Amino acid sequence: MELFDVYPLYDITPEKGDGCYVYDESGRKYLDLYGGHAVISIGHAHPNYLQAIQTQVAKLGFYSNSIKNPLQNELAGKLEEISGIRDYALFLCSSGAEANENALKVASFHTGKDRIIYFENAFHGRTSGVVAITDNETIKAPFNKGHKATRLAFNNIAALETEFKKGDVAAVIFEVIQGVGGLNEADSGFYKAAADICKEYNVMLIVDEVQSGYGRTGDFFAFQRHGIRPDIISMAKGMGNGFPVGAIFIDNKITPRYGMLGTTFGGNHLACAAAISVLDTIKEENLMQNAAEVSEYIREEAAKISEIKKIKGRGLMIGLEFDFEIAALRKELLFDFQIFTGASSNKKLLRILPPLTIQKEHFQVFFEALRQALINQKISSETS
């Protein structure tokens, strides 16, 4: 049987990971500045992570949510401590898309309304409800388009309030820093005004921290920089350092009931062990502080390269924007210099999402490679 061909693949087969590096089948080493879409938060094969998973799977890897699992309570407590977020409840699931689906469902249950507001360049997942609020029509099947969803321009409060006045909006959802959409971030005034009018019109404010959360921006959540309190917060990618884990924080004003949400794999013993080890490592190794410090170095070095026209994002969620499309540059970095980077819907943006354990010396290697690759690209364009 062949695989269902929905991914364009680079001809690279990673077989091993160690820290900020992955190794292919021939032993060639690659610097990982992408972390598998921001998933690798504490580095490949971190010893804390390996020990936690090995110890737990030897005892009990999985049982259903029909029994007590103290690891879920431990994870909830540590999440509250490290994030500083109080008076929320935790619901565990298995992915970012599942987290966002549950966030929409909770919002609709709580308000009794059925329309969702989302924004240009948004990406919230590929399952039915969240793909309907993702700004990419090419990945929406006719079935997905039946949801009541309205797209607005980012950073436009007047348009948002106009929609709220119609009385049917259950929730507004946004990524504080858009990931796939190109590292766009609105100003604090927009986020604060959005939070205020959500309260006024009984609309749930959902913040999608699937990519930007878990310390990646230098704060635990990206929204914390803007002084708002969402009703629901979704998270996933960096939670399990590669093990599938997702979750939502739900404000305590929202009352749960049996059967309201459910999941088979969410919050299982092995997932919780992985997630706890990630939180412990972030705390023990001061990885949020490291993200902020390395980010400053990246900005300083990027500012020295004239081809980089804009530096976007925060912490270790960085976008380097050029005045040309970067597909060829990214390919050269990968195959000629063995450095993984990412792309976005902005075809001129190079996306950087490394493990939070990354150091300045790793970026020294990157910037040396980038300068040479830019020279090579210039020569190639002049001779073609």
XYZ file of C-alpha atoms in Angstrom:
384
model
C 0.000 0.000 0.000
C 1.228 3.502 -0.833
C 0.955 6.516 1.422
C -1.795 9.021 0.600
C 0.247 11.678 -1.186
C -0.659 14.959 0.498
C 2.789 16.181 1.605
C 5.554 17.493 -0.669
C 8.644 15.885 0.851
C 12.289 16.901 1.010
C 14.607 14.012 0.199
C 15.931 13.777 3.764
C 15.307 10.977 6.249
C 16.100 11.979 9.850
C 16.902 8.997 12.040
C 18.207 10.505 15.266
C 17.935 13.730 17.236
C 20.200 15.214 19.887
C 19.625 18.651 21.390
C 19.357 21.168 18.562
C 20.479 18.710 15.887
C 18.989 15.897 13.845
C 20.949 13.270 11.922
C 19.915 11.598 8.680
C 20.332 7.956 7.669
C 23.899 8.584 6.489
C 24.884 10.299 9.753
C 24.870 13.828 8.324
C 24.132 16.441 11.000
C 21.505 19.185 10.541
C 20.999 22.235 12.749
C 17.301 22.304 13.640
C 16.015 25.878 13.628
C 12.437 24.803 12.989
C 11.698 22.195 15.644
C 9.169 20.356 13.508
C 6.733 23.323 13.449
C 7.706 24.599 16.954
C 7.027 21.203 18.529
C 10.511 20.472 19.885
C 10.588 22.755 22.906
C 13.367 21.338 25.113
C 15.516 19.733 22.426
C 15.667 16.312 20.842
C 16.231 13.391 23.247
C 16.515 15.604 26.333
C 17.528 13.319 29.247
C 14.692 14.575 31.505
C 12.185 13.796 28.770
C 13.602 10.359 28.028
C 13.662 9.375 31.699
C 10.087 10.568 32.288
C 8.688 8.656 29.325
C 10.707 5.501 29.958
C 9.761 5.409 33.640
C 6.072 6.007 32.972
C 5.654 3.596 30.066
C 7.232 0.859 32.175
C 4.465 1.406 34.754
C 1.351 2.410 32.785
C 1.260 4.100 29.399
C -2.467 4.518 28.959
C -5.857 4.129 30.519
C -9.076 5.966 29.797
C -10.432 9.126 31.370
C -13.034 7.050 33.230
C -10.560 6.631 36.106
C -8.497 8.971 38.279
C -5.120 10.027 36.913
C -3.107 12.065 39.453
C -0.644 13.023 36.718
C -3.336 15.246 35.211
C -3.654 17.127 38.505
C 0.125 17.442 38.783
C 0.312 18.826 35.270
C -2.494 21.313 35.968
C -0.737 22.558 39.097
C 2.596 23.006 37.360
C 0.963 24.776 34.423
C -0.674 27.226 36.809
C 2.601 27.823 38.651
C 4.851 28.428 35.658
C 2.337 30.419 33.622
C 1.061 32.548 36.504
C -2.474 32.087 35.140
C -5.055 31.712 37.913
C -8.733 30.736 38.144
C -8.894 28.505 35.086
C -9.671 24.802 34.685
C -7.657 22.482 32.440
C -9.018 20.138 29.751
C -6.457 17.864 28.126
C -6.600 16.538 24.559
C -4.113 15.384 21.914
C -3.457 18.169 19.386
C -3.775 21.858 18.632
C -6.671 21.317 16.255
C -8.509 19.302 18.903
C -7.789 22.009 21.479
C -9.250 24.699 19.235
C -12.274 22.551 18.336
C -13.027 22.122 22.032
C -12.513 25.830 22.656
C -15.140 26.675 20.018
C -17.519 24.079 21.433
C -17.200 25.417 24.988
C -17.771 28.977 23.763
C -20.906 27.977 21.885
C -22.253 25.989 24.838
C -21.634 28.874 27.221
C -23.118 31.657 25.087
C -25.821 29.702 23.266
C -24.636 31.322 20.029
C -23.144 29.774 16.901
C -20.991 32.170 14.833
C -17.219 32.530 15.134
C -15.098 35.539 14.158
C -11.577 34.903 12.882
C -8.966 37.006 11.092
C -7.000 37.300 7.883
C -3.919 35.056 7.762
C -5.225 32.923 10.636
C -4.349 29.251 10.968
C -6.198 27.267 13.648
C -6.054 23.673 12.365
C -7.359 21.251 9.746
C -10.334 19.535 11.401
C -13.831 20.601 10.465
C -14.587 23.537 12.752
C -11.112 25.002 12.924
C -10.352 24.701 9.230
C -13.517 26.749 8.689
C -11.817 29.539 10.664
C -8.448 29.148 8.944
C -7.675 31.672 6.224
C -6.884 29.227 3.444
C -9.764 28.299 1.136
C -7.747 25.620 -0.662
C -7.811 23.299 2.377
C -11.564 23.619 3.040
C -13.839 20.900 1.638
C -17.475 21.774 0.920
C -18.395 20.041 4.196
C -16.170 22.440 6.154
C -17.780 25.521 4.663
C -21.115 24.957 6.389
C -19.930 26.437 9.663
C -20.984 29.962 10.582
C -17.689 31.814 10.439
C -16.736 35.363 9.482
C -13.265 36.556 8.536
C -12.183 40.096 9.418
C -9.066 42.174 8.903
C -6.602 41.828 11.770
C -6.265 44.880 14.040
C -9.688 46.356 13.151
C -11.843 46.909 16.250
C -14.619 48.803 14.437
C -15.298 45.830 12.139
C -15.279 43.495 15.127
C -17.854 45.506 17.041
C -20.077 45.757 13.963
C -20.257 41.945 13.861
C -20.861 41.666 17.613
C -23.894 43.941 17.346
C -25.643 41.305 15.201
C -26.064 39.228 18.370
C -25.080 35.758 17.106
C -21.314 35.701 17.735
C -20.243 33.011 20.202
C -16.505 33.704 20.098
C -13.655 35.568 18.524
C -10.401 33.654 18.113
C -6.928 34.872 17.245
C -3.274 33.956 17.437
C -1.537 36.832 19.233
C 1.406 36.197 16.912
C 0.268 34.500 13.730
C 2.374 31.465 12.871
C 1.636 30.089 9.406
C 0.215 33.520 8.542
C 3.612 35.183 8.732
C 4.404 36.291 12.326
C 1.976 39.220 12.301
C 1.162 40.761 15.690
C -1.357 43.528 16.287
C -0.746 46.366 18.749
C -1.741 46.063 22.409
C -4.624 48.475 21.899
C -6.344 46.026 19.573
C -6.080 43.082 21.967
C -7.257 45.141 24.935
C -10.180 46.640 23.018
C -11.168 43.195 21.727
C -11.166 41.835 25.282
C -13.309 44.747 26.484
C -15.989 44.468 23.818
C -16.143 40.679 24.200
C -17.262 41.253 27.793
C -19.762 43.888 26.679
C -21.446 41.646 24.093
C -21.148 38.262 25.900
C -18.680 36.909 23.361
C -15.989 34.449 24.398
C -12.387 35.526 23.743
C -10.300 32.541 22.611
C -6.552 32.967 22.308
C -4.768 30.353 20.198
C -1.352 29.788 21.795
C -0.759 26.467 20.047
C 2.456 27.715 18.442
C 3.300 30.816 20.480
C 2.735 29.347 23.945
C 4.871 27.324 26.309
C 7.631 29.902 26.727
C 8.458 30.333 23.065
C 8.093 34.116 23.058
C 9.993 34.681 26.310
C 6.692 34.860 28.193
C 4.825 31.647 28.905
C 1.949 32.841 26.715
C 2.266 35.520 24.050
C -0.933 37.274 25.168
C 0.553 38.056 28.589
C 2.594 40.875 27.076
C -0.648 42.682 26.213
C -2.360 42.589 29.614
C -5.551 40.737 28.655
C -7.407 37.798 30.189
C -8.876 35.403 27.612
C -11.886 33.253 28.400
C -10.246 30.219 26.789
C -6.577 29.565 25.940
C -5.527 26.752 23.607
C -2.084 25.160 23.553
C -0.335 22.128 22.089
C 2.856 21.898 19.976
C 5.595 22.498 22.568
C 3.684 20.795 25.389
C 5.053 17.313 24.850
C 8.346 17.958 22.990
C 7.106 15.670 20.222
C 4.636 13.550 22.174
C 1.064 14.438 21.061
C -0.458 16.629 23.780
C -2.932 19.500 23.621
C -5.037 21.419 26.119
C -7.282 24.350 26.823
C -7.487 26.606 29.860
C -11.147 27.442 30.558
C -12.092 30.396 32.754
C -13.735 29.331 36.009
C -16.845 31.385 35.189
C -17.681 28.705 32.579
C -19.502 25.823 34.260
C -18.633 22.261 33.173
C -21.104 19.392 32.934
C -20.637 15.694 32.330
C -20.477 14.845 28.643
C -19.747 18.418 27.570
C -16.295 17.436 26.281
C -14.538 14.140 25.826
C -11.401 12.543 24.434
C -9.920 9.066 24.167
C -6.199 9.799 24.244
C -6.123 13.251 25.832
C -4.451 13.411 29.241
C -3.231 9.822 29.172
C -0.481 8.797 31.579
C 2.351 8.886 29.065
C 1.269 12.243 27.622
C 1.118 13.776 31.089
C 4.570 12.424 31.971
C 5.980 13.993 28.801
C 4.276 17.321 29.445
C 5.403 17.458 33.080
C 9.010 16.792 32.073
C 8.830 19.687 29.607
C 7.547 22.107 32.263
C 10.159 20.963 34.772
C 12.917 21.473 32.205
C 11.674 24.917 31.158
C 11.787 25.946 34.816
C 15.068 24.264 35.790
C 16.989 25.515 32.753
C 15.416 29.013 32.609
C 14.387 28.432 29.020
C 11.987 31.373 28.811
C 14.813 33.696 29.799
C 17.054 31.946 27.292
C 14.447 32.493 24.554
C 14.402 36.223 25.291
C 18.202 36.541 25.436
C 18.906 34.553 22.270
C 16.176 36.523 20.513
C 18.040 39.768 21.191
C 21.177 38.290 19.637
C 19.203 37.164 16.572
C 17.822 40.684 16.131
C 21.238 42.269 16.476
C 22.799 39.973 13.886
C 19.830 40.126 11.497
C 19.972 43.932 11.550
C 23.477 43.724 10.037
C 22.211 41.949 6.910
C 20.860 44.433 4.373
C 18.755 41.847 2.547
C 16.618 41.382 5.680
C 13.966 44.090 5.468
C 11.953 43.283 8.599
C 12.354 41.192 11.758
C 9.029 39.877 13.056
C 7.885 37.943 16.091
C 9.227 37.610 19.635
C 11.488 35.289 21.572
C 12.224 32.165 19.554
C 9.241 32.689 17.272
C 11.085 34.806 14.707
C 10.423 35.770 11.091
C 13.102 37.246 8.828
C 11.429 39.025 5.928
C 13.299 39.631 2.676
C 12.314 41.585 -0.427
C 12.274 38.383 -2.500
C 10.640 34.971 -2.192
C 12.771 32.713 -0.012
C 11.966 29.193 -1.311
C 15.324 28.839 -3.084
C 17.212 30.360 -0.156
C 15.560 28.008 2.302
C 16.343 25.027 0.091
C 20.006 26.046 -0.131
C 20.240 26.430 3.652
C 18.873 22.918 4.007
C 20.822 21.024 1.359
C 24.079 22.991 1.182
C 24.430 24.108 4.798
C 22.312 21.465 6.604
C 20.058 23.922 8.438
C 16.312 23.420 8.859
C 14.180 26.578 8.704
C 10.496 27.194 8.042
C 8.244 28.999 5.599
C 4.824 30.658 5.920
C 2.012 31.987 3.764
C 4.209 35.086 3.375
C 6.524 33.755 0.686
C 9.218 36.307 1.568
C 9.463 35.245 5.213
C 11.965 32.786 6.679
C 10.495 31.327 9.872
C 12.700 30.414 12.852
C 11.216 28.127 15.557
C 14.101 26.272 17.221
C 14.178 24.328 20.486
C 14.176 26.701 23.463
C 17.523 25.212 24.496
C 19.238 26.801 21.479
C 22.319 28.968 22.159
C 23.880 32.006 20.506
C 26.674 29.906 19.011
C 24.108 27.930 17.032
C 22.908 31.168 15.477
C 26.467 32.215 14.702
C 26.575 29.150 12.456
C 23.219 30.101 10.953
C 24.160 33.695 10.141
C 27.461 32.655 8.556
C 25.543 30.201 6.370
C 22.858 32.777 5.580
C 25.397 35.370 4.425
C 27.063 32.856 2.136
C 23.738 31.576 0.817
C 22.662 35.141 0.001
C 25.875 35.662 -1.951
C 25.268 32.404 -3.792
C 21.680 33.388 -4.557
C 22.825 36.759 -5.936
C 25.444 35.148 -8.166
C 22.924 32.611 -9.382
C 20.354 35.306 -10.284
C 22.981 37.359 -12.140
C 24.161 34.438 -14.227
C 20.736 32.977 -15.020
